[in-house]
JSON list of C-alpha atoms and ligand atoms in Angstrom, two decimals:
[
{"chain": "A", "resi": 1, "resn": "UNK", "atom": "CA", "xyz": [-43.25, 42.81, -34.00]},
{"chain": "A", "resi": 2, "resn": "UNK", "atom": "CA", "xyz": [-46.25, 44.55, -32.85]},
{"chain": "A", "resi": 3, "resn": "UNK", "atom": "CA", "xyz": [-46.63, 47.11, -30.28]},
{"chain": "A", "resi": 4, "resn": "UNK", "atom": "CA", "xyz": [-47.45, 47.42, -27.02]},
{"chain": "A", "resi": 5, "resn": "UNK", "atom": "CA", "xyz": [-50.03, 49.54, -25.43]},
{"chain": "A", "resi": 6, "resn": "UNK", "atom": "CA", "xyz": [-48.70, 50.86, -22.19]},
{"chain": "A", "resi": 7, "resn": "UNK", "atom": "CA", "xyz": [-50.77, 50.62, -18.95]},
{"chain": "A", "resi": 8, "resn": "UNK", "atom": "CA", "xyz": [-50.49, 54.27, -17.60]},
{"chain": "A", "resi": 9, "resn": "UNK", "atom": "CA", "xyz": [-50.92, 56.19, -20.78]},
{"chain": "A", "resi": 10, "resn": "UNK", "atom": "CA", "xyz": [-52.37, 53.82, -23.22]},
{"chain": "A", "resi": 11, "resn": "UNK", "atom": "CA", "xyz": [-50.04, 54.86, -25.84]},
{"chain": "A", "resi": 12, "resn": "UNK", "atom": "CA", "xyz": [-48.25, 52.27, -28.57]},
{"chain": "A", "resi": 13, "resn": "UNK", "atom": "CA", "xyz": [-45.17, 51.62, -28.07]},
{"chain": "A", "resi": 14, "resn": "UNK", "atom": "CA", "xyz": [-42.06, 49.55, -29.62]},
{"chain": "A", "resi": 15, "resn": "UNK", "atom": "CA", "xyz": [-41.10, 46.80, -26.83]},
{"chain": "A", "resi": 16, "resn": "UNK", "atom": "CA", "xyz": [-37.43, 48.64, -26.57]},
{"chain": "A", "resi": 17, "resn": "UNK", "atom": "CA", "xyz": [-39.25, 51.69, -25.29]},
{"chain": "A", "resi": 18, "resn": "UNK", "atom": "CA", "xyz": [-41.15, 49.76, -22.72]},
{"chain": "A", "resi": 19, "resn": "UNK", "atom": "CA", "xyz": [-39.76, 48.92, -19.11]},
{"chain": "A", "resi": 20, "resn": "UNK", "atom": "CA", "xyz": [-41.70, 45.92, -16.89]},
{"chain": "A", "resi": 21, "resn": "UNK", "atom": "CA", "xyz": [-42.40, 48.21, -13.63]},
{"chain": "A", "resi": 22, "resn": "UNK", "atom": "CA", "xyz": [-43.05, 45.74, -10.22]},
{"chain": "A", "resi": 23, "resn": "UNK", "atom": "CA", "xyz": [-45.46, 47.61, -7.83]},
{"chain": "A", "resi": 24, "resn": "UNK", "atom": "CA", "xyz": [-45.11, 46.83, -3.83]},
{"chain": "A", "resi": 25, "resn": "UNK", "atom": "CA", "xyz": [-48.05, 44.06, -4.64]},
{"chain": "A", "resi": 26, "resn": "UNK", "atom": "CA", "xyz": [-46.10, 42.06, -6.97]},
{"chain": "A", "resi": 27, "resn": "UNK", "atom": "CA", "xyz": [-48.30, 42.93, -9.90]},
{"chain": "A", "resi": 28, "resn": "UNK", "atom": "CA", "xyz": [-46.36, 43.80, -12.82]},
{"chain": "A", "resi": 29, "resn": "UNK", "atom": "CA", "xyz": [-46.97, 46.66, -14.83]},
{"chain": "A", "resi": 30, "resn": "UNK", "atom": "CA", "xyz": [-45.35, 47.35, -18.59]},
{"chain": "A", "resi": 31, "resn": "UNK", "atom": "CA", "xyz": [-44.98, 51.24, -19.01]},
{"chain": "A", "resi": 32, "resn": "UNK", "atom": "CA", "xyz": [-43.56, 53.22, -21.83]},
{"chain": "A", "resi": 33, "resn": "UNK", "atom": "CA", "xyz": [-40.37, 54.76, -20.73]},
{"chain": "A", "resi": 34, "resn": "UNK", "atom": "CA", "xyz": [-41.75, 58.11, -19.61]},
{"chain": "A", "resi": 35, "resn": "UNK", "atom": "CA", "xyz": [-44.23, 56.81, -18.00]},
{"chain": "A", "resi": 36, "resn": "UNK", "atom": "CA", "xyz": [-41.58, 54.75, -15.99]},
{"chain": "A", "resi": 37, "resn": "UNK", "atom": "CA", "xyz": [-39.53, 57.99, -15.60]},
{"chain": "A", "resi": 38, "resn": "UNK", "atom": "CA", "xyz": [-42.44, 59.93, -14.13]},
{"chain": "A", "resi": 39, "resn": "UNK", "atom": "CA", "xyz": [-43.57, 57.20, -12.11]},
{"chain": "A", "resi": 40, "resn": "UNK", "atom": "CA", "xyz": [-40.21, 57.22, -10.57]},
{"chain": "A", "resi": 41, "resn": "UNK", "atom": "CA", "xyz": [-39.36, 60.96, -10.25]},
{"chain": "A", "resi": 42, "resn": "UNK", "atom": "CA", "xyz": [-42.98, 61.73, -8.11]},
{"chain": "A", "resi": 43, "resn": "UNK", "atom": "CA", "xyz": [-41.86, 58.73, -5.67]},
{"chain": "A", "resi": 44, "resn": "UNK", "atom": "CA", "xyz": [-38.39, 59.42, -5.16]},
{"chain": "A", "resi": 45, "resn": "UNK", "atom": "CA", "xyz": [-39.66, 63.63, -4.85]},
{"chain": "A", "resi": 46, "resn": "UNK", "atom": "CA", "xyz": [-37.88, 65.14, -8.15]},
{"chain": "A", "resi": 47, "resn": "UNK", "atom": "CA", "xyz": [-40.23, 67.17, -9.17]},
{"chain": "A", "resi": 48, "resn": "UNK", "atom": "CA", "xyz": [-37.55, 68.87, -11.55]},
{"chain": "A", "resi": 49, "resn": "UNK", "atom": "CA", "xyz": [-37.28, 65.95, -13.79]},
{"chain": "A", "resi": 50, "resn": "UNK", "atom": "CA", "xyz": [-37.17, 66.33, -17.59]},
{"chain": "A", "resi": 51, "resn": "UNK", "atom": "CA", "xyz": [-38.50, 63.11, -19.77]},
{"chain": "A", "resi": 52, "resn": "UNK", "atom": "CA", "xyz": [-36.42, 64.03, -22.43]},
{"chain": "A", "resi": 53, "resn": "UNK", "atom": "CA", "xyz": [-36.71, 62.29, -26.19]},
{"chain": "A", "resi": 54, "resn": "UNK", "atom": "CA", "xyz": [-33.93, 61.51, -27.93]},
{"chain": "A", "resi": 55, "resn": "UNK", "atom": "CA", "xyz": [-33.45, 60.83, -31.50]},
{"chain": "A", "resi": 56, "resn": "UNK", "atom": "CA", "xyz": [-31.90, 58.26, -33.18]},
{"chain": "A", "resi": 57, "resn": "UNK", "atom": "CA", "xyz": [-28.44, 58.74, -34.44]},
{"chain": "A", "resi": 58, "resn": "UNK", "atom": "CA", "xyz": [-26.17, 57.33, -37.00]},
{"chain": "A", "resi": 59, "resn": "UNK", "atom": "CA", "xyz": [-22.75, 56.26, -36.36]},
{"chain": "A", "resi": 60, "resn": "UNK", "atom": "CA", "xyz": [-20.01, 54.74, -39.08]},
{"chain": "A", "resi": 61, "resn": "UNK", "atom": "CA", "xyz": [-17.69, 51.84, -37.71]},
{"chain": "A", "resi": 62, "resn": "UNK", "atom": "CA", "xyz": [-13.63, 52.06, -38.75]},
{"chain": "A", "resi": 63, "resn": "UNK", "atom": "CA", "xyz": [-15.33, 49.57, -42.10]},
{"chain": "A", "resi": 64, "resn": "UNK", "atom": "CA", "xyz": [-17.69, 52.13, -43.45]},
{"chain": "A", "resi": 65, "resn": "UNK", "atom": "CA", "xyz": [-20.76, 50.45, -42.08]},
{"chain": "A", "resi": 66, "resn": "UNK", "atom": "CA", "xyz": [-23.46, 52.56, -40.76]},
{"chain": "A", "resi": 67, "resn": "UNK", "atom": "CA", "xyz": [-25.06, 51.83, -37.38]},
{"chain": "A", "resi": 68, "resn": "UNK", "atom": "CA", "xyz": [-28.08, 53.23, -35.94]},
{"chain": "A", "resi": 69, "resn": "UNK", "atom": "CA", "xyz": [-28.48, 53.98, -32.56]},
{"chain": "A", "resi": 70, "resn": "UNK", "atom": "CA", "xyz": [-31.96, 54.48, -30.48]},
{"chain": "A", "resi": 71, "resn": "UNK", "atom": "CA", "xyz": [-31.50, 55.77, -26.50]},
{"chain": "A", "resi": 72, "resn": "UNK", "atom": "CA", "xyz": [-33.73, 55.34, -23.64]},
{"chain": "A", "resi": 73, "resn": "UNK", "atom": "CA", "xyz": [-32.93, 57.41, -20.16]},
{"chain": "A", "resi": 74, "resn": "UNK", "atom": "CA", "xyz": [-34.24, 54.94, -17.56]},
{"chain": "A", "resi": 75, "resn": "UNK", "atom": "CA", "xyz": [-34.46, 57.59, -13.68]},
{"chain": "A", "resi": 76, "resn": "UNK", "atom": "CA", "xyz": [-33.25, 55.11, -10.88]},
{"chain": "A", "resi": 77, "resn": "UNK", "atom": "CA", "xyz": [-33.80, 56.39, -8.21]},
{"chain": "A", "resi": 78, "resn": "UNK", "atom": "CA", "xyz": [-31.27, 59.10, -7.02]},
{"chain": "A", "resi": 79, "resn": "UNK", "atom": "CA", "xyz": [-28.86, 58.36, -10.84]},
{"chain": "A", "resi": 80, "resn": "UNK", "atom": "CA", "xyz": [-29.75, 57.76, -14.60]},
{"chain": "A", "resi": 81, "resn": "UNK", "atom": "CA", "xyz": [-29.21, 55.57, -17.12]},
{"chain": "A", "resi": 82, "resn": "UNK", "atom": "CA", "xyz": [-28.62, 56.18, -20.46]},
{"chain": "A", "resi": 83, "resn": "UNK", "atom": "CA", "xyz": [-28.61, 52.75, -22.87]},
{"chain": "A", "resi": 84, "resn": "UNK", "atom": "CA", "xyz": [-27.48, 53.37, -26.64]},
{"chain": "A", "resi": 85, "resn": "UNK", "atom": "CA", "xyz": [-28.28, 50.44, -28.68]},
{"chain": "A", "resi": 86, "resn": "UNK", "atom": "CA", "xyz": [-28.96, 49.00, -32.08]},
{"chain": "A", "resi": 87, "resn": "UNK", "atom": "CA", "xyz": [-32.28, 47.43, -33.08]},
{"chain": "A", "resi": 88, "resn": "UNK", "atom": "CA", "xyz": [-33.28, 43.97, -34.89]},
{"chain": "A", "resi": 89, "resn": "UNK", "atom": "CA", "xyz": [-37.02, 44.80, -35.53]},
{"chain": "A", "resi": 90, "resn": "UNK", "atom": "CA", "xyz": [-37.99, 45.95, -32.72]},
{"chain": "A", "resi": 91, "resn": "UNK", "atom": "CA", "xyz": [-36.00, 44.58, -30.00]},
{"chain": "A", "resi": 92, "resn": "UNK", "atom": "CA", "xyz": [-32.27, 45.47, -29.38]},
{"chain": "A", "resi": 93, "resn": "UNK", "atom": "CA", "xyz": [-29.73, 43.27, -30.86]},
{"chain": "A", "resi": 94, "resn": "UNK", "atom": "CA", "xyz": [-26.24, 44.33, -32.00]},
{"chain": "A", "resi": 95, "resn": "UNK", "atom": "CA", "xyz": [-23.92, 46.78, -30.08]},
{"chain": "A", "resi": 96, "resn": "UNK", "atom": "CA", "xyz": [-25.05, 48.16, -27.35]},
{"chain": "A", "resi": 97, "resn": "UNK", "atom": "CA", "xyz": [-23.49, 50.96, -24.99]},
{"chain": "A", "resi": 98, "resn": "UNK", "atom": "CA", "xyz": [-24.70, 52.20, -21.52]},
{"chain": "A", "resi": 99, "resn": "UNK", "atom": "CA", "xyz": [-23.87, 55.50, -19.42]},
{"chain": "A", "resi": 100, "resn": "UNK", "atom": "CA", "xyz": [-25.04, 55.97, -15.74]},
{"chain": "A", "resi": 101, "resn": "UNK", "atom": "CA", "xyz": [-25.07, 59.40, -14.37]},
{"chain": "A", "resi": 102, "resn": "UNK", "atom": "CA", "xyz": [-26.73, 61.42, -11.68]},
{"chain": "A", "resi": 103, "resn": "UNK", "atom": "CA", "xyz": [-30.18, 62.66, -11.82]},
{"chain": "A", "resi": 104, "resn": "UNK", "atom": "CA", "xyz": [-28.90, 66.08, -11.74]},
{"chain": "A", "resi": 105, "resn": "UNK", "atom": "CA", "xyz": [-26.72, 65.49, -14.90]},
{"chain": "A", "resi": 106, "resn": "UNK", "atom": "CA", "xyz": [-27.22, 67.50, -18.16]},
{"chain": "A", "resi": 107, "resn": "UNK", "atom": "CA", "xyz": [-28.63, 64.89, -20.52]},
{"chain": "A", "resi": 108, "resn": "UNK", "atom": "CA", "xyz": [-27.42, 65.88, -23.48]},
{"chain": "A", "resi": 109, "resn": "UNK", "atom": "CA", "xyz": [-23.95, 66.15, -21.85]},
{"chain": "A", "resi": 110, "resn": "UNK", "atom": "CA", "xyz": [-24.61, 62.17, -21.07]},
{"chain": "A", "resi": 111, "resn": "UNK", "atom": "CA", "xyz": [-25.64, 61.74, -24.57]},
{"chain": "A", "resi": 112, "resn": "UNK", "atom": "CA", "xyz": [-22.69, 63.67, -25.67]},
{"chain": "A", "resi": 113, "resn": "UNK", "atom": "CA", "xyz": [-19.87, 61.24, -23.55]},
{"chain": "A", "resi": 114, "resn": "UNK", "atom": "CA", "xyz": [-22.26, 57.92, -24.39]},
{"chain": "A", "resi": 115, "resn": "UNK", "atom": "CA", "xyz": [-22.07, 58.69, -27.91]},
{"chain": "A", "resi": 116, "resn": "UNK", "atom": "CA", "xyz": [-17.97, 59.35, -28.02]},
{"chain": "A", "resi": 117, "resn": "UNK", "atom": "CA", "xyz": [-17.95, 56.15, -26.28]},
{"chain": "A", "resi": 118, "resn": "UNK", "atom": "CA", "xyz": [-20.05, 54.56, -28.73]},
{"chain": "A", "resi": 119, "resn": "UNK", "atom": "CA", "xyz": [-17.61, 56.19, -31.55]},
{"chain": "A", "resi": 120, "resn": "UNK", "atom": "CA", "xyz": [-14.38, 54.74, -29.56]},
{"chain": "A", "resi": 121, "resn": "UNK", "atom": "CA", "xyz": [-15.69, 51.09, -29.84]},
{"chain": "A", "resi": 122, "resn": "UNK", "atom": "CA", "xyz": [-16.72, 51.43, -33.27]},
{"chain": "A", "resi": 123, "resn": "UNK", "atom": "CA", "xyz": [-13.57, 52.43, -34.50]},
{"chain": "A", "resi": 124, "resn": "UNK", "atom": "CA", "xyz": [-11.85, 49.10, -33.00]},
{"chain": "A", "resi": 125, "resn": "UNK", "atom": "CA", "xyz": [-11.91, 46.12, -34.87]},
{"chain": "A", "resi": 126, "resn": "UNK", "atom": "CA", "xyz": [-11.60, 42.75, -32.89]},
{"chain": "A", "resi": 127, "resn": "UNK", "atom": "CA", "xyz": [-12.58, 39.71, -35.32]},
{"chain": "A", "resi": 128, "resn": "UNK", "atom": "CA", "xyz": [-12.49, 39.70, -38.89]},
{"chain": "A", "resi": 129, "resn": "UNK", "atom": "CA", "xyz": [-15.36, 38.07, -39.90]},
{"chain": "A", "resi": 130, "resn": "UNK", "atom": "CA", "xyz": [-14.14, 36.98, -43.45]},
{"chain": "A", "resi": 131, "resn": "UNK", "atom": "CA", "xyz": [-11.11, 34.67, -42.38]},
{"chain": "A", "resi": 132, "resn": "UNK", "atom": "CA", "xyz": [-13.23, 34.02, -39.01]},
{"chain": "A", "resi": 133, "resn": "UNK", "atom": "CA", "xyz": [-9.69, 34.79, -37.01]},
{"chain": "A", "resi": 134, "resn": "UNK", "atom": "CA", "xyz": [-9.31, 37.21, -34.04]},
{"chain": "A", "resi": 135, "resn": "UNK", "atom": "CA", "xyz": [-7.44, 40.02, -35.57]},
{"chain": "A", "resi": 136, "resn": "UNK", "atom": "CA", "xyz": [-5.06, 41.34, -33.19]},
{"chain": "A", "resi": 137, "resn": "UNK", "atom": "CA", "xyz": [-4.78, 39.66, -29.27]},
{"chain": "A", "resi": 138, "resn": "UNK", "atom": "CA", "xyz": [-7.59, 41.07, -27.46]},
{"chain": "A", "resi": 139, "resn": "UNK", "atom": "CA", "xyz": [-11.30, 40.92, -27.67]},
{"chain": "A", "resi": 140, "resn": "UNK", "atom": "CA", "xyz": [-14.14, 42.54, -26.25]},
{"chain": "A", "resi": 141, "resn": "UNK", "atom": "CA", "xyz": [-17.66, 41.72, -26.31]},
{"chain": "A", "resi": 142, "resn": "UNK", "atom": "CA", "xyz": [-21.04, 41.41, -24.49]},
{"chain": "A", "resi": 143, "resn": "UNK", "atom": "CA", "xyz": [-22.19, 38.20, -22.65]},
{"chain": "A", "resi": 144, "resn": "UNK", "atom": "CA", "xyz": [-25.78, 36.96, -23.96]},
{"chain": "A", "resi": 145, "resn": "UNK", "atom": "CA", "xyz": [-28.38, 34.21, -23.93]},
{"chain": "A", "resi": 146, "resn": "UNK", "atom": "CA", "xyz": [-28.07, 32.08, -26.95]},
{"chain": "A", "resi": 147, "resn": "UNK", "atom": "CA", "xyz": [-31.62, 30.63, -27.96]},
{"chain": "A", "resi": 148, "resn": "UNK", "atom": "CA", "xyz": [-29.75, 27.54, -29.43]},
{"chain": "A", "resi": 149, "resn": "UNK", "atom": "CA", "xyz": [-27.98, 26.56, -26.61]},
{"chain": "A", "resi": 150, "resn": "UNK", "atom": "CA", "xyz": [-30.56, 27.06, -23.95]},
{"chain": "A", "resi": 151, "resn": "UNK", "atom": "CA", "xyz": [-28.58, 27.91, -20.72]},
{"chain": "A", "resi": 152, "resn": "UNK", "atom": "CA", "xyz": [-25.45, 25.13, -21.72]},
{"chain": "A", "resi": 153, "resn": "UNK", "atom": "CA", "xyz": [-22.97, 28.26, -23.60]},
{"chain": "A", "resi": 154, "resn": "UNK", "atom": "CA", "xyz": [-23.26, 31.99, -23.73]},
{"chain": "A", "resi": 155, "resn": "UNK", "atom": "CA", "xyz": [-23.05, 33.91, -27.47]},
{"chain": "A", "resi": 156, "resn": "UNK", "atom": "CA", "xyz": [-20.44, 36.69, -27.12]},
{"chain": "A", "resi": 157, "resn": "UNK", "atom": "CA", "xyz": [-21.67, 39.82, -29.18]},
{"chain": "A", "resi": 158, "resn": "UNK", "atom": "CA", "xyz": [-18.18, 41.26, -30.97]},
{"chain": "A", "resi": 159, "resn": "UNK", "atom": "CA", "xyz": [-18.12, 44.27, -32.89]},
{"chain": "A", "resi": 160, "resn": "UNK", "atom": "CA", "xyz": [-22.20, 44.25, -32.83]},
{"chain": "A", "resi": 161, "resn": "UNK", "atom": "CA", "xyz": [-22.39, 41.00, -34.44]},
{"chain": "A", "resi": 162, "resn": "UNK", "atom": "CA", "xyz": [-22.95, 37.19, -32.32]},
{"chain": "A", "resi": 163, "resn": "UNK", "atom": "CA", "xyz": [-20.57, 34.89, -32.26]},
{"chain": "A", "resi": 164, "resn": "UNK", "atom": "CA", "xyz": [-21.53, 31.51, -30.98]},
{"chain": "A", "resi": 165, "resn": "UNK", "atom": "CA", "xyz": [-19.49, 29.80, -28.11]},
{"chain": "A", "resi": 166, "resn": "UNK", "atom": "CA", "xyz": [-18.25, 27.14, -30.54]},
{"chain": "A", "resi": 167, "resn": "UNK", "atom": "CA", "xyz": [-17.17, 29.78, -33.31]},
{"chain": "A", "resi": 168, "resn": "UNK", "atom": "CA", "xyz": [-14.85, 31.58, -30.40]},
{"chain": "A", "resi": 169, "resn": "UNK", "atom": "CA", "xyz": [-13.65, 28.34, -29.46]},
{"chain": "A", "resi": 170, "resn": "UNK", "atom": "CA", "xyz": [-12.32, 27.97, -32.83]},
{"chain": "A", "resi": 171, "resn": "UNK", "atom": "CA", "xyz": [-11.05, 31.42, -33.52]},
{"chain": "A", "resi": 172, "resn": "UNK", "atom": "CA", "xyz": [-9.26, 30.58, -29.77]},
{"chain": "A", "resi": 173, "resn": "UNK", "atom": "CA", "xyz": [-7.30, 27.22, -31.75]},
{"chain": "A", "resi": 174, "resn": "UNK", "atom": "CA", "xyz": [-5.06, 29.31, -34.03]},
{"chain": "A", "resi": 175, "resn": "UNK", "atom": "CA", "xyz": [-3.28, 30.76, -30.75]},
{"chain": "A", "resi": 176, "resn": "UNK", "atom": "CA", "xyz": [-3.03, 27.47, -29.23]},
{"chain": "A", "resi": 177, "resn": "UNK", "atom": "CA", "xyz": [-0.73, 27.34, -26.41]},
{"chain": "A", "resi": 178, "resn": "UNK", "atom": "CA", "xyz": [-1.28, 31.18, -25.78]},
{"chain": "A", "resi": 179, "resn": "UNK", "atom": "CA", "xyz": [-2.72, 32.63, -22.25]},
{"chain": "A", "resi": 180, "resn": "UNK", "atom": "CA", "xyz": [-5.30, 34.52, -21.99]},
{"chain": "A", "resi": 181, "resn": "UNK", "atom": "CA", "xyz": [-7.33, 36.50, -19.23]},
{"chain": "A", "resi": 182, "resn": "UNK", "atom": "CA", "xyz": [-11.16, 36.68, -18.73]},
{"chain": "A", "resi": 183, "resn": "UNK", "atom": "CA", "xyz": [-11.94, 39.97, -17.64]},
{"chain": "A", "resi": 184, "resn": "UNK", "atom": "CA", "xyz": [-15.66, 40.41, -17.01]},
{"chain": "A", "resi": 185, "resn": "UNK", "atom": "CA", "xyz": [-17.55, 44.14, -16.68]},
{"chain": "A", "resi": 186, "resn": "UNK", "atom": "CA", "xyz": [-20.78, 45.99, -15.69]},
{"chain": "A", "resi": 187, "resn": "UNK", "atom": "CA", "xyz": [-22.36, 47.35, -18.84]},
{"chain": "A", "resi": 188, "resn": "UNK", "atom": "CA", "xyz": [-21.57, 51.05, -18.08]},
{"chain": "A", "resi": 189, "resn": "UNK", "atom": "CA", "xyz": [-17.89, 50.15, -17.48]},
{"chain": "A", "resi": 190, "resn": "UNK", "atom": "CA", "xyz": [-15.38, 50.96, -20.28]},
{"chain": "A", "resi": 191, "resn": "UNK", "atom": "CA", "xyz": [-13.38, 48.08, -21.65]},
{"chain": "B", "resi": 201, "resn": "ZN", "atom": "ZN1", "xyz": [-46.96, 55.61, -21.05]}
]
């Protein structure tokens, strides 16, 4: 996928590094991430703020599969987010991890606790994707938008891979007669 050229800056940039910024007009802007950051930090006064880069990292899941992880620090206003995720090209698909904090956080303290979160869910298993069975009672996943379905069923994302409504469904018919509880999160949350 080809990049984008932000509109402060002019730089190229990969779409996950880019952030749609709405000015009081209703014009639209897309910025790189810093420029977002900076744009933010001069109206919200923190003159103090750091863009800082960081790196890519690779994790191992509890199978011995390697996962890459790319960050972007988005400043809100008076707190921080910090999003870890994994990349399809160039758009984020896969797991996907977020931290908020407060502006006057440490960021590589953030990194530090979004990446031992990160390392807790990878070393849970919750489907086995061979015999296409849930492998112990619980399950926990991300809600997404599932281009085949358009707006009619979600597709869960379970241990960074998507599993369609209908494939849950079935995985759900070998505990027939079971209960279960929905529990649904904010992204920062922990499950
Ligand atoms: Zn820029």
């Amino acid at each position: 996928m080809a990049h984008t050229r932000c509109e402060q800056c002019g730089n190229q940039t990969p779409p996950w590094d880019t952030i749609h910024c709405g000015s009081g007009d209703g014009h639209y802007e897309l910025l790189c991430t810093s420029c977002f950051n900076a744009r933010i930090a001069e109206s919200a006064g923190f003159t103090d703020f750091e863009n800082v880069r960081l790196d890519p990292i690779e994790l191992i899941d509890c199978e011995g599969d390697a996962h890459q992880f790319h960050f972007q620090l988005r400043l809100l206003g008076a707190r921080i987010a910090l999003d870890g995720f994994e990349l399809r090209g160039e758009l984020p698909a896969g797991y996907r991890f977020q931290l908020i904090g407060e502006t006057d956080d440490d960021v590589f303290v953030l990194l530090g606790r979004l990446v031992e979160k990160i390392r807790r869910a990878l070393s849970v298993r919750h489907i086995d994707f061979h015999e296409r069975q849930i492998v112990d009672s619980t399950v926990r996943g991300r809600i997404e938008w599932d281009e085949s379905q358009p707006g009619h069923f979600p597709l869960v994302v379970v241990d960074g891979k998507e599993v369609s409504w209908a494939e849950l469904g079935g995985m759900l018919m070998s505990m027939e007669g079971w209960q279960f509880r929905l529990d649904i999160a904010d992204p920062s949350e922990e499950l």
